[in-house]
CSV table of C-alpha atoms and ligand atoms in Angstrom, one decimal:
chain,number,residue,atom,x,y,z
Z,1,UNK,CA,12.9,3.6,39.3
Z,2,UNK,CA,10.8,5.5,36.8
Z,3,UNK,CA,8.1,3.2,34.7
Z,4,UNK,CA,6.3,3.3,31.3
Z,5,UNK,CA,4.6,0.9,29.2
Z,6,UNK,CA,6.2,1.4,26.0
Z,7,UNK,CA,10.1,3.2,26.4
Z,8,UNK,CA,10.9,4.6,22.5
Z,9,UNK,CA,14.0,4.4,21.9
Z,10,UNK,CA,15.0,7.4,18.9
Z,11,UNK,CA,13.1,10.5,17.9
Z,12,UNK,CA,13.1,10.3,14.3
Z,13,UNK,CA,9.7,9.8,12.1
Z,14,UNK,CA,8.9,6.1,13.6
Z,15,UNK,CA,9.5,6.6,16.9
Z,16,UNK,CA,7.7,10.3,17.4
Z,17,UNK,CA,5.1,8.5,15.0
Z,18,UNK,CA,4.5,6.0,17.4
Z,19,UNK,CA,4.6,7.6,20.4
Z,20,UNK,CA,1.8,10.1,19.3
Z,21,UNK,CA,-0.2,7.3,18.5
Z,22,UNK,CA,0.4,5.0,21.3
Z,23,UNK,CA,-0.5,8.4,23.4
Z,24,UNK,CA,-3.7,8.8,21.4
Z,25,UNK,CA,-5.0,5.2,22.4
Z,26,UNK,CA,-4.4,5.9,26.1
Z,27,UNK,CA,-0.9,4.0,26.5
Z,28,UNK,CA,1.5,5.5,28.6
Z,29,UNK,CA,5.4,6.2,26.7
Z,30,UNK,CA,9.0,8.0,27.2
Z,31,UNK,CA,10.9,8.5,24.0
Z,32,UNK,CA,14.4,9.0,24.0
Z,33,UNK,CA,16.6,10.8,21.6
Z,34,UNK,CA,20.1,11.1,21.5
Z,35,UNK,CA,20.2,13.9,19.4
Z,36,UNK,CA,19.1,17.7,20.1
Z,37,UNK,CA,15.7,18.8,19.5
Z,38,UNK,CA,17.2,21.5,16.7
Z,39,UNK,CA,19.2,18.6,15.4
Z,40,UNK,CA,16.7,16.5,14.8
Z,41,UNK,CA,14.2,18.6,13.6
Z,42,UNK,CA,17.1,20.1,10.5
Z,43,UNK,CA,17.9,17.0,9.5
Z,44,UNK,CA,17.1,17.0,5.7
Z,45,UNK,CA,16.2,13.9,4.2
Z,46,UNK,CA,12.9,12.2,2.8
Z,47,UNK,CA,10.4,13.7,1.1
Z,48,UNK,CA,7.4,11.7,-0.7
Z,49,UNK,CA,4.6,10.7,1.2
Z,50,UNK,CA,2.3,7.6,0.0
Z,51,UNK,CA,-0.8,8.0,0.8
Z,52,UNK,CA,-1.1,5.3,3.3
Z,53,UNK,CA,1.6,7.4,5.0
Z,54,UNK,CA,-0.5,10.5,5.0
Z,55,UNK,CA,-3.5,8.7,6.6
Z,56,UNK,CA,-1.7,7.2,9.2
Z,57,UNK,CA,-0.3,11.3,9.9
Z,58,UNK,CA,-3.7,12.4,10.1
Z,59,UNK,CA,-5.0,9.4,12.2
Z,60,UNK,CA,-1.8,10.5,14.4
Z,61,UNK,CA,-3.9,14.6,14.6
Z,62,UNK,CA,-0.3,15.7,13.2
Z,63,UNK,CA,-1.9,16.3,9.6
Z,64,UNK,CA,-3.0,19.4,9.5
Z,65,UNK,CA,-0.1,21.9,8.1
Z,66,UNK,CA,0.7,18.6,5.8
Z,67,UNK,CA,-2.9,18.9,4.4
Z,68,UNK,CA,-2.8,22.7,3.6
Z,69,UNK,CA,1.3,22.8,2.6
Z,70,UNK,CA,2.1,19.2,0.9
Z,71,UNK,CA,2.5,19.3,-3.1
Z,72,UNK,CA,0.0,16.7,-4.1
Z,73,UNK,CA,1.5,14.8,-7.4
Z,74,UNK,CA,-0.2,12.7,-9.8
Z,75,UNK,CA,2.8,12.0,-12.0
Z,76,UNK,CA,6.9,11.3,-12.2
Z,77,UNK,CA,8.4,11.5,-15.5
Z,78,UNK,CA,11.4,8.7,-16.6
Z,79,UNK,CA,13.9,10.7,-18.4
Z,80,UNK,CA,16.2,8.6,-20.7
Z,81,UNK,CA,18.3,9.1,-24.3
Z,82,UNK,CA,17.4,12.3,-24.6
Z,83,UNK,CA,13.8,12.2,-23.9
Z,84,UNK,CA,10.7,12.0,-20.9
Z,85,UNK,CA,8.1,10.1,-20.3
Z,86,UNK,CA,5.3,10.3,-17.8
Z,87,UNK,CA,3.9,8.2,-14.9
Z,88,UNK,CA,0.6,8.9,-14.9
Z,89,UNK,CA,0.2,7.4,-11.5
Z,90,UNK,CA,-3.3,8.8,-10.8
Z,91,UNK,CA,-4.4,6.7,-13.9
Z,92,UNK,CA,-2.8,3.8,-13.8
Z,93,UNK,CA,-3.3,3.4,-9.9
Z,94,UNK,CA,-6.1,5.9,-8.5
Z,95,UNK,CA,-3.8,7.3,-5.9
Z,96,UNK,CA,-0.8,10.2,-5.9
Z,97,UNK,CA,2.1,10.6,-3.4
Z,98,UNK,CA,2.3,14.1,-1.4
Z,99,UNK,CA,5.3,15.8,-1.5
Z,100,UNK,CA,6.3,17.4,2.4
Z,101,UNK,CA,9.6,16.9,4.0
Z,102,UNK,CA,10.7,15.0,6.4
Z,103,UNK,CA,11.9,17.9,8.4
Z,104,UNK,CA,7.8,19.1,8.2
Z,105,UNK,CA,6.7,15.9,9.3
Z,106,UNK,CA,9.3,15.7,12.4
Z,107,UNK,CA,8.6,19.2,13.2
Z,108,UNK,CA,4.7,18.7,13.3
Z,109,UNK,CA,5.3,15.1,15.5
Z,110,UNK,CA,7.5,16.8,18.1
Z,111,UNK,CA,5.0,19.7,18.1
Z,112,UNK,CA,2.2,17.9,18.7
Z,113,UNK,CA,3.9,15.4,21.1
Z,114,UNK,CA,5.3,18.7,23.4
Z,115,UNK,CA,1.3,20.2,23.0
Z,116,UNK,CA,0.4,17.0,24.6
Z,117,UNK,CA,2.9,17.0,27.6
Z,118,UNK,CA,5.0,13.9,26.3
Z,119,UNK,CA,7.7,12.8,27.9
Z,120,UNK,CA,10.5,13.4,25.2
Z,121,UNK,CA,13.9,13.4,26.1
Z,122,UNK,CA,16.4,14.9,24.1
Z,123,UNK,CA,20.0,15.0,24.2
Z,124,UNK,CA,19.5,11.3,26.2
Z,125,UNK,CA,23.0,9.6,26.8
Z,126,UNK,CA,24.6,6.5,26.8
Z,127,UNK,CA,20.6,4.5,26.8
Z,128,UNK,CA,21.3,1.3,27.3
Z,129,UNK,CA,18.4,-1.6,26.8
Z,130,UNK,CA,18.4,-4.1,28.7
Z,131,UNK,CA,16.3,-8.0,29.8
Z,132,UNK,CA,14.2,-7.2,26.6
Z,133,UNK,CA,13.9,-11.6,26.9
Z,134,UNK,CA,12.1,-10.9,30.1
Z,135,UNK,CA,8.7,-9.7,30.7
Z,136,UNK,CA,10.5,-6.5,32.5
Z,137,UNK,CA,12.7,-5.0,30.2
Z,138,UNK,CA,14.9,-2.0,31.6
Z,139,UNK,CA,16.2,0.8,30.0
Z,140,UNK,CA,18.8,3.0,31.4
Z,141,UNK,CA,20.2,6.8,30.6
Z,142,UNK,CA,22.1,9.5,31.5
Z,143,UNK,CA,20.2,12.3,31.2
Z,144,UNK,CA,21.2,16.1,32.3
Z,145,UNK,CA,24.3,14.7,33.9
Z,146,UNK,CA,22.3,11.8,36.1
Z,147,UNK,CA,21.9,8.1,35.2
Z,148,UNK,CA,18.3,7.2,35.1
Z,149,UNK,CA,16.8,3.6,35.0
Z,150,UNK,CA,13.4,3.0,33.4
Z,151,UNK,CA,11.4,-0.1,34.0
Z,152,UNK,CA,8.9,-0.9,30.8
Z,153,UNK,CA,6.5,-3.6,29.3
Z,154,UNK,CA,7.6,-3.1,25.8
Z,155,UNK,CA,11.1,-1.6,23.7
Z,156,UNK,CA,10.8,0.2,20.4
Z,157,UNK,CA,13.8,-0.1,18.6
Z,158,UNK,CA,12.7,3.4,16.5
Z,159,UNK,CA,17.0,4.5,16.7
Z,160,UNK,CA,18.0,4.2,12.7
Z,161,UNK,CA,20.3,2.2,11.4
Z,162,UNK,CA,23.0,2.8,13.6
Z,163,UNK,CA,21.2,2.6,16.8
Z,164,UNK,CA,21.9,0.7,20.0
Z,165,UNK,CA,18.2,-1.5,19.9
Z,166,UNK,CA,19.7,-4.0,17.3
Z,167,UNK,CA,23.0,-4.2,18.4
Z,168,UNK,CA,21.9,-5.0,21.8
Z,169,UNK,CA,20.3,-8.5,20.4
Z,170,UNK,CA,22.4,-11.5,20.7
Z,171,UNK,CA,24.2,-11.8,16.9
Z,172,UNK,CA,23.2,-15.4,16.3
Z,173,UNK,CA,19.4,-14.4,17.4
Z,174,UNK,CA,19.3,-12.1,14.0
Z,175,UNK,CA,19.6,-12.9,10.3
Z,176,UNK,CA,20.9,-9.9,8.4
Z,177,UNK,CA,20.4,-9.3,4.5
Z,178,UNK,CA,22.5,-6.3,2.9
Z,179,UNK,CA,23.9,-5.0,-0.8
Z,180,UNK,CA,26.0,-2.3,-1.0
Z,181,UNK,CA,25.7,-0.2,-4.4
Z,182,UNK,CA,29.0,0.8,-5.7
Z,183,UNK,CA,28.1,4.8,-5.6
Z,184,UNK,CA,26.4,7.6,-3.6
Z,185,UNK,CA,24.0,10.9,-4.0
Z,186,UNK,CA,25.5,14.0,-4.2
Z,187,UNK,CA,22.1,16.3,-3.0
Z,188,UNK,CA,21.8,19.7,-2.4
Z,189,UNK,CA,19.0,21.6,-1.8
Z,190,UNK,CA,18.7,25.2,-3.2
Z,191,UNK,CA,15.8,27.8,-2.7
Z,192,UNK,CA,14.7,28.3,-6.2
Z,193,UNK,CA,11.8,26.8,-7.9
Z,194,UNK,CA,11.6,23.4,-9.3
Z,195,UNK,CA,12.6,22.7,-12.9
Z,196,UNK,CA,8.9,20.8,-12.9
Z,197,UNK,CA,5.8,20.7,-10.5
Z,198,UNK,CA,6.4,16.9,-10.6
Z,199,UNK,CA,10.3,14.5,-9.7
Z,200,UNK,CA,11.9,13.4,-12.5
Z,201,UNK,CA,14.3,10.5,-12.4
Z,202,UNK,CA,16.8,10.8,-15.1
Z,203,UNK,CA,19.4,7.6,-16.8
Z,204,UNK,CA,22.0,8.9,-18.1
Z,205,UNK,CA,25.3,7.7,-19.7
Z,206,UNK,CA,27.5,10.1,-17.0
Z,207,UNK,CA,24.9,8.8,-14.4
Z,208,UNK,CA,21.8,9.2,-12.2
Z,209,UNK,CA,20.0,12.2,-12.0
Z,210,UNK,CA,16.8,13.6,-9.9
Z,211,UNK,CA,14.8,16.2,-10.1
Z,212,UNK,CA,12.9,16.7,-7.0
Z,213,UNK,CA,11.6,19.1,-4.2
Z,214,UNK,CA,10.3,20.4,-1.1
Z,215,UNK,CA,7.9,22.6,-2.0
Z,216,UNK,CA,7.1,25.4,-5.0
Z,217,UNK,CA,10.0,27.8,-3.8
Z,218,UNK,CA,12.6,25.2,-2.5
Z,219,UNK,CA,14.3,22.3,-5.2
Z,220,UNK,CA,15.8,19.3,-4.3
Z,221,UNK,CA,18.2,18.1,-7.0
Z,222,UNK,CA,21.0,14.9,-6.2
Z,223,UNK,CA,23.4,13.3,-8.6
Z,224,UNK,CA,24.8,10.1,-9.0
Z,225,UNK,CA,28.3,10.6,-7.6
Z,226,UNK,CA,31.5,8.2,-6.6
Z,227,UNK,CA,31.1,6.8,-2.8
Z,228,UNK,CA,34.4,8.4,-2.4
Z,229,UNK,CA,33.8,12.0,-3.6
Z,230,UNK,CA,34.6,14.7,-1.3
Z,231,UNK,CA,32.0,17.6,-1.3
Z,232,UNK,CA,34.5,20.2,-1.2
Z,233,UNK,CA,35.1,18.9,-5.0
Z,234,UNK,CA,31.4,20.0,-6.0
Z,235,UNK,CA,31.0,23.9,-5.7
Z,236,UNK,CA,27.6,25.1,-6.7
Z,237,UNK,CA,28.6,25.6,-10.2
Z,238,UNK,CA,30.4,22.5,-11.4
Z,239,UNK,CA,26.8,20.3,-9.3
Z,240,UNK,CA,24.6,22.8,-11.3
Z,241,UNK,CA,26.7,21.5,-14.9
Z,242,UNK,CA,26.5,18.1,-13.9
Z,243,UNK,CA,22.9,18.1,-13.1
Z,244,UNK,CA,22.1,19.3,-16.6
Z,245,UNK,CA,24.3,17.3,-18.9
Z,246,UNK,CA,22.4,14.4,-17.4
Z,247,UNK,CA,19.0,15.8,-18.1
Z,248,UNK,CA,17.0,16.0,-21.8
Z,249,UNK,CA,17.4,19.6,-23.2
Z,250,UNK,CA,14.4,20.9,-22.3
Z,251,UNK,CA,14.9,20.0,-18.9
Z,252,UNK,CA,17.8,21.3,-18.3
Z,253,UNK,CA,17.0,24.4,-20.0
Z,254,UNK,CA,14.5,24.7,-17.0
Z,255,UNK,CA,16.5,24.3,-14.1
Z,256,UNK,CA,16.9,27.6,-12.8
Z,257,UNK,CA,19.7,27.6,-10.5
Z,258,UNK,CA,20.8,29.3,-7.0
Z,259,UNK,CA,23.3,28.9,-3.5
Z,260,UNK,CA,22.7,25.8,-2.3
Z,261,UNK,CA,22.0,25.6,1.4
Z,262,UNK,CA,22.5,22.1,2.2
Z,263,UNK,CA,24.8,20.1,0.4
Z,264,UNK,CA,25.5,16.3,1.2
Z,265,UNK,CA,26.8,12.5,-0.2
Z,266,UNK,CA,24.8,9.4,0.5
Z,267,UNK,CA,25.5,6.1,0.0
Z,268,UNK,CA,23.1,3.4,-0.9
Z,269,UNK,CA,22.3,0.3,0.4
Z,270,UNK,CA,19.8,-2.3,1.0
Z,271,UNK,CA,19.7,-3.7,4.3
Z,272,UNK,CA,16.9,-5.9,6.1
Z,273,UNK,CA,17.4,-8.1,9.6
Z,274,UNK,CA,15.0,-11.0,10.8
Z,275,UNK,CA,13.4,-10.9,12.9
Z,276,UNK,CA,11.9,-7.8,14.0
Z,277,UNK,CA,11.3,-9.0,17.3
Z,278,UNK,CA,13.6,-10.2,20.3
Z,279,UNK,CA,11.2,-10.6,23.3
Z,280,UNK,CA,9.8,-7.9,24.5
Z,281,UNK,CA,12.3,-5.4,22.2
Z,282,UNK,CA,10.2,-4.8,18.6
Z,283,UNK,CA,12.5,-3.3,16.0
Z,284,UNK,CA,10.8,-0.6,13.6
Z,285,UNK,CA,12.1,1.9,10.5
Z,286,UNK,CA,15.6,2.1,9.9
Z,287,UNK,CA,16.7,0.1,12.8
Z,288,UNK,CA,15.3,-2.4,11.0
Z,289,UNK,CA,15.5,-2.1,7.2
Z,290,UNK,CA,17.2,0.9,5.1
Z,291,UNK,CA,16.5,0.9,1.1
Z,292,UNK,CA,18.2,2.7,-1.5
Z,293,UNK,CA,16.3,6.4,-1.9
Z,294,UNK,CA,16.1,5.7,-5.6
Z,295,UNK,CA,11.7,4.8,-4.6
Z,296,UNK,CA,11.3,6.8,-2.1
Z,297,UNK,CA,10.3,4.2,0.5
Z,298,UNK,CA,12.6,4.6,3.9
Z,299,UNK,CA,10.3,7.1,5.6
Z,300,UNK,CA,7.2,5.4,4.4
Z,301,UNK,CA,8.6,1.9,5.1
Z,302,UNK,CA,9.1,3.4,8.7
Z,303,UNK,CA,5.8,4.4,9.2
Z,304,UNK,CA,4.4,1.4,7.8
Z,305,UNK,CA,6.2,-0.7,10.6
Z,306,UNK,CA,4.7,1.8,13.1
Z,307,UNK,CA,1.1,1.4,11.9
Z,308,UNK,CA,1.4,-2.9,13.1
Z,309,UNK,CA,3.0,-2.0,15.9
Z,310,UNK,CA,0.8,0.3,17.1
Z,311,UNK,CA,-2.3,-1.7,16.2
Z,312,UNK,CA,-1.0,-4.9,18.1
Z,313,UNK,CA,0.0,-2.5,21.9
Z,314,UNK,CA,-3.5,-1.3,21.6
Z,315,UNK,CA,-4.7,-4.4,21.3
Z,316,UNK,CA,-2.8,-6.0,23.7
Z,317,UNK,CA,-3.7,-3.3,26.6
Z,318,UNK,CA,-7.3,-3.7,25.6
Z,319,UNK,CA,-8.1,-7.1,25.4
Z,320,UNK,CA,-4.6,-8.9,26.5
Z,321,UNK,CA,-4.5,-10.7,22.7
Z,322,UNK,CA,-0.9,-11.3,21.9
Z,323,UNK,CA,-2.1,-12.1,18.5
Z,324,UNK,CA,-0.7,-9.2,16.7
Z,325,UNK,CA,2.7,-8.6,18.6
Z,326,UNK,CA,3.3,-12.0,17.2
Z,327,UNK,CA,3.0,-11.3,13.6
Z,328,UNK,CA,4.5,-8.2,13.7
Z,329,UNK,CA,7.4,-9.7,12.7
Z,330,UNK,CA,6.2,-11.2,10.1
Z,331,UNK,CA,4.0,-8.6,8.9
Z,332,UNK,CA,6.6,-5.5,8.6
Z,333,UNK,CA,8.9,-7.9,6.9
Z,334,UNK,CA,6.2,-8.6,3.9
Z,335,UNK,CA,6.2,-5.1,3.3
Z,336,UNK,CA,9.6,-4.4,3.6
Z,337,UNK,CA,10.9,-7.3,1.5
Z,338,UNK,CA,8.3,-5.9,-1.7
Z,339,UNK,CA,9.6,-2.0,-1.4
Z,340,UNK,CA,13.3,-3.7,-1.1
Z,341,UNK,CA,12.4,-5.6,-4.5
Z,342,UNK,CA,11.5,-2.5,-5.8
Z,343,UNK,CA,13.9,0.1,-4.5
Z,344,UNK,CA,16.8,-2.3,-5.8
Z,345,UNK,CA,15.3,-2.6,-9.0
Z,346,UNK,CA,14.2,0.7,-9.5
Z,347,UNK,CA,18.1,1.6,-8.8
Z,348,UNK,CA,19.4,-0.8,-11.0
Z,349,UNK,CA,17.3,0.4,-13.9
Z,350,UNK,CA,18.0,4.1,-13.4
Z,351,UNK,CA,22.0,3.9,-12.4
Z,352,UNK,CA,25.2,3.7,-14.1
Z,353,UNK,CA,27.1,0.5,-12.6
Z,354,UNK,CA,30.1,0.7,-14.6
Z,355,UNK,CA,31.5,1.4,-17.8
Z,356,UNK,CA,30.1,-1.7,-20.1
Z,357,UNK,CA,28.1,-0.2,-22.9
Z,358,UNK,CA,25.6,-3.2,-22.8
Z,359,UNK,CA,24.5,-2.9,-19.6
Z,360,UNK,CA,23.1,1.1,-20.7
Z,361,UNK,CA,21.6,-0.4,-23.4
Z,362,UNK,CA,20.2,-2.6,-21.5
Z,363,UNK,CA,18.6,-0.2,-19.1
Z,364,UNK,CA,17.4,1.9,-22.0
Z,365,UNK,CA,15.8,-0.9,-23.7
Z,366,UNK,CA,14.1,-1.7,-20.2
Z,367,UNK,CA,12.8,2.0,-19.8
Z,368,UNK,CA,11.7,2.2,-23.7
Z,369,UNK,CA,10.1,-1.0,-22.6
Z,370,UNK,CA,8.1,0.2,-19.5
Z,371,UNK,CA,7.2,3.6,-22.0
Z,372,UNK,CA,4.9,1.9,-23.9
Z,373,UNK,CA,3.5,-1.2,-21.7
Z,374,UNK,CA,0.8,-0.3,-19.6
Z,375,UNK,CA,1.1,-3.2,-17.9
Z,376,UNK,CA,4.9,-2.3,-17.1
Z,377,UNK,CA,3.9,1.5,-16.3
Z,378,UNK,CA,0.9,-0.1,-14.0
Z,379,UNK,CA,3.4,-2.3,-12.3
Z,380,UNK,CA,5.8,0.9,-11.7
Z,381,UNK,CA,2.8,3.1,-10.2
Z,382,UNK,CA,1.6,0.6,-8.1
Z,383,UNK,CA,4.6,0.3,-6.5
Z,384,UNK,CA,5.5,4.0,-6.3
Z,385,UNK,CA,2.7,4.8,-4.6
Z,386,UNK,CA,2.5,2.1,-2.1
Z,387,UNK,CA,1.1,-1.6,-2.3
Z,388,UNK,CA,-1.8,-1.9,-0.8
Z,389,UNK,CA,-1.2,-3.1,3.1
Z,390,UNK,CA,-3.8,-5.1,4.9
Z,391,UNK,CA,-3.3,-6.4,8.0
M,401,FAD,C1,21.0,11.2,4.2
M,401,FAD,C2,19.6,10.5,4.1
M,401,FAD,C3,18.8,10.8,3.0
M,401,FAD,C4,17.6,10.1,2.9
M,401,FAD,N1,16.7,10.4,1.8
M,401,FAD,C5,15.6,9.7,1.7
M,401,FAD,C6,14.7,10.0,0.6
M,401,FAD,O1,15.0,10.8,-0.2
M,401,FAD,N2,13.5,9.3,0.5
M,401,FAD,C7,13.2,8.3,1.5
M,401,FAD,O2,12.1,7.7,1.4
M,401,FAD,N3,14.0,8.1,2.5
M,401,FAD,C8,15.2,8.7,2.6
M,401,FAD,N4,16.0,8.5,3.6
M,401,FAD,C9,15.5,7.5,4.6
M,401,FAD,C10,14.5,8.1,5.6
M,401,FAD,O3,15.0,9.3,6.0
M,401,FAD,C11,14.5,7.1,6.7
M,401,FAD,O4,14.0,5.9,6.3
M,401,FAD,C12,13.7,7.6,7.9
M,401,FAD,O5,14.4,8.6,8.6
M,401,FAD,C13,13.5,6.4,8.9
M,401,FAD,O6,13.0,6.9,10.1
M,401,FAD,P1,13.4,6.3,11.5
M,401,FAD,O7,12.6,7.0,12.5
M,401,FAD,O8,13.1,4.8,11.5
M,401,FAD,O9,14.9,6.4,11.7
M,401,FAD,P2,15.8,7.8,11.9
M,401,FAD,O10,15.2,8.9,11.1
M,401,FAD,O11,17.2,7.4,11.5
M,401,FAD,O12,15.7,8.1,13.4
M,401,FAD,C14,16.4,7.4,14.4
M,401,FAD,C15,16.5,8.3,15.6
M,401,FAD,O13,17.2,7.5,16.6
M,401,FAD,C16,18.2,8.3,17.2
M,401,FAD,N5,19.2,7.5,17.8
M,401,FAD,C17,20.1,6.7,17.2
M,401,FAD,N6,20.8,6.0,18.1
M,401,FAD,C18,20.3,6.3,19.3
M,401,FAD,C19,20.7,6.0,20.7
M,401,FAD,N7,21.7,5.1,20.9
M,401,FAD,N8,19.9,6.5,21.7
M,401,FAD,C20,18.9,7.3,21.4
M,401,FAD,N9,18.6,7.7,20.2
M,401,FAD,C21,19.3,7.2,19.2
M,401,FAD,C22,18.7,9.2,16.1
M,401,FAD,O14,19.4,10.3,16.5
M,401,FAD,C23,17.5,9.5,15.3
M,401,FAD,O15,16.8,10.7,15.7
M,401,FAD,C24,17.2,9.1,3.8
M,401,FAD,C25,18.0,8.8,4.9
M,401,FAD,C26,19.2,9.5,5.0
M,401,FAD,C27,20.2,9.1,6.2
């Protein structure tokens, strides 16, 4: 039987973010992915870094094409009735969010993971995790057409929302929290430049719209959509219309338009489970928590977990305190709770939930609100960028 300390369970941004780390403070670890290597390194999805996030990348020595490539942005604008206003989030907070995909930062984790000689198993079948509630928790695979068993001291749950790590934990042992919203994000992204250097997050009668990207050449544009709407219904043309009917004029007179070459519908939903720990199995990112994109939190939520976690196995292998692994829990949940209170509310402010004219005016008395409060714009920025995390 094979052995590591810590067996990873998922290659996505927590799990390759922990590993690295974990393998940077001497701790011994396997990760294994379901998924291909190609397929996990295309998948598009996040793409704002808070700065907390960015240190943690650097601490990680997986920084450096993030310093020289990432957008750094100062601002978002709130577009509303026909009109935009500005987040100055550099004034009103001191910090700015980085702008580099979550492709980038996958692609610069496994690099620097495979540089290193890490055990990363790809394409891993059928893992199984199993006596997590003793102090010898197995894990067991099929990998390149032969079943392998690993023995472990510790479980990271790092397998998304629809991994096997949580669903392997007895139901009544777990307290789940979840709202679904009643519509999706049509996204496509399109290699033409930005309609502006900085995101802007548009309310509008017909719905939601964002104006984002990956870097100065490549845009990043979703709209509000039905959850039932079939993509083969959006060609390029009719998403490009849409996009600009729900932006001010100047806006959309700025979008400059192109093929798209990714195209896809997510839903939204706020989802949290307590607690994060069953034994010796820790759950972290998405296997734990999922927010709606609308603040740009998921991936920085994710590494967020994996900066406790990591903190309390180093400190357990050096000194044998338990301290740490015992907040864990308790810790990641804080922080996830505050950027699910502001996800949801951020969506509720900037969405269209249904046809009731005082609800709009509702939002757009809200947002002319937040315009010209500092204290509401403070509030905002603070949160956009990340609350500052102590632990
Ligand atoms: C379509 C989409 C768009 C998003 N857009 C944004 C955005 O704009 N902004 C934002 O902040 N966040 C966004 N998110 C959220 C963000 O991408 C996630 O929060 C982030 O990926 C979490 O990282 P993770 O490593 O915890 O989970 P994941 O990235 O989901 O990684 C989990 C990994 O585990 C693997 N896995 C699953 N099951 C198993 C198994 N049984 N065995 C082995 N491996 C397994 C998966 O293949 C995957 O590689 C988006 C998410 C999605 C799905």
């Amino acid at each position: 039987m094979d052995r590591t300390q810590v067996a990873i369970i998922g290659a996505g941004p927590s799990g390759l973010l922990l590993s690295q780390l974990l393998y940077l403070n001497g701790i011994d670890n396997i990760v294994l992915e379901r998924q291909s290597r190609e397929h996990v390194a295309g998948r598009i999805r996040a793409g704002v870094l808070e700065q907390g996030t960015v240190e943690l990348l650097l601490k990680a020595k997986s920084g450096g094409r993030m310093l020289s490539e990432r957008l750094v942005h100062d601002g978002v604008s709130l577009a509303f009735a026909g009109r935009s206003v500005r987040v100055d989030l550099k004034a009103l907070t001191g910090s700015s969010v980085s702008v580099y995909g979550q492709t980038e930062v996958t692609k610069d984790l496994i690099d620097a993971r495979t540089a290193a000689g890490a055990r990363l198993m790809f394409e891993a079948a059928e893992v199984a995790v199993a006596e997590f509630d003793s102090a010898h928790p197995k894990v067991r695979y099929r990998h390149n057409g032969r079943t392998h068993e690993l023995s472990c001291d510790f479980i990271a749950g790092c397998d998304g929302y629809h991994g096997v790590c949580r669903q392997s934990i007895p139901q009544g042992a777990l307290q789940t929290f979840e709202r679904t919203y009643p519509f999706g994000w049509l996204g496509i992204l399109a290699d033409v430049p930005p309609a502006s250097h900085e995101l802007i997050y548009s309310n509008h009668a017909r719905g939601f719209a964002l104006c984002s990207m990956r870097s100065m050449t490549r845009s990043r544009y979703y709209v509000q959509c039905a959850l039932d709407e079939k993509l083969e219904a959006w060609p390029d043309a009719r998403f490009w219309d849409e996009l600009r009917v729900r932006l001010p004029d100047e806006i959309a007179a700025a979008v400059i338009t192109g093929p798209s070459i990714e195209k896809s519908i997510a839903p939204l939903r706020s989802f949290v489970v307590e607690p994060l720990r069953f034994g010796q199995l820790f759950l972290v990112g998405d296997a734990a928590h999922i927010v709606p994109p609308t603040g740009a939190k998921g991936l920085n939520l994710a590494a967020a977990d994996v900066r406790v976690l990591y903190q309390a196995l180093v400190e357990y292998y050096r000194t044998s305190r338990t301290d740490l692994l015992e907040r864990y829990s308790q810790l990641a949940l804080r922080r996830a709770w505050l950027a699910v209170r502001f996800s949801w509310w951020f969506t509720s402010i900037m969405h269209k939930f249904s046809d009731d004219p005082f609800n709009h005016r509702l939002q757009l008395a809200e947002l002319d609100y937040l315009s010209g409060s500092t204290a509401a714009l403070t509030s905002l920025a603070e949160n956009y960028v990340g609350l500052p995390f102590e632990i």
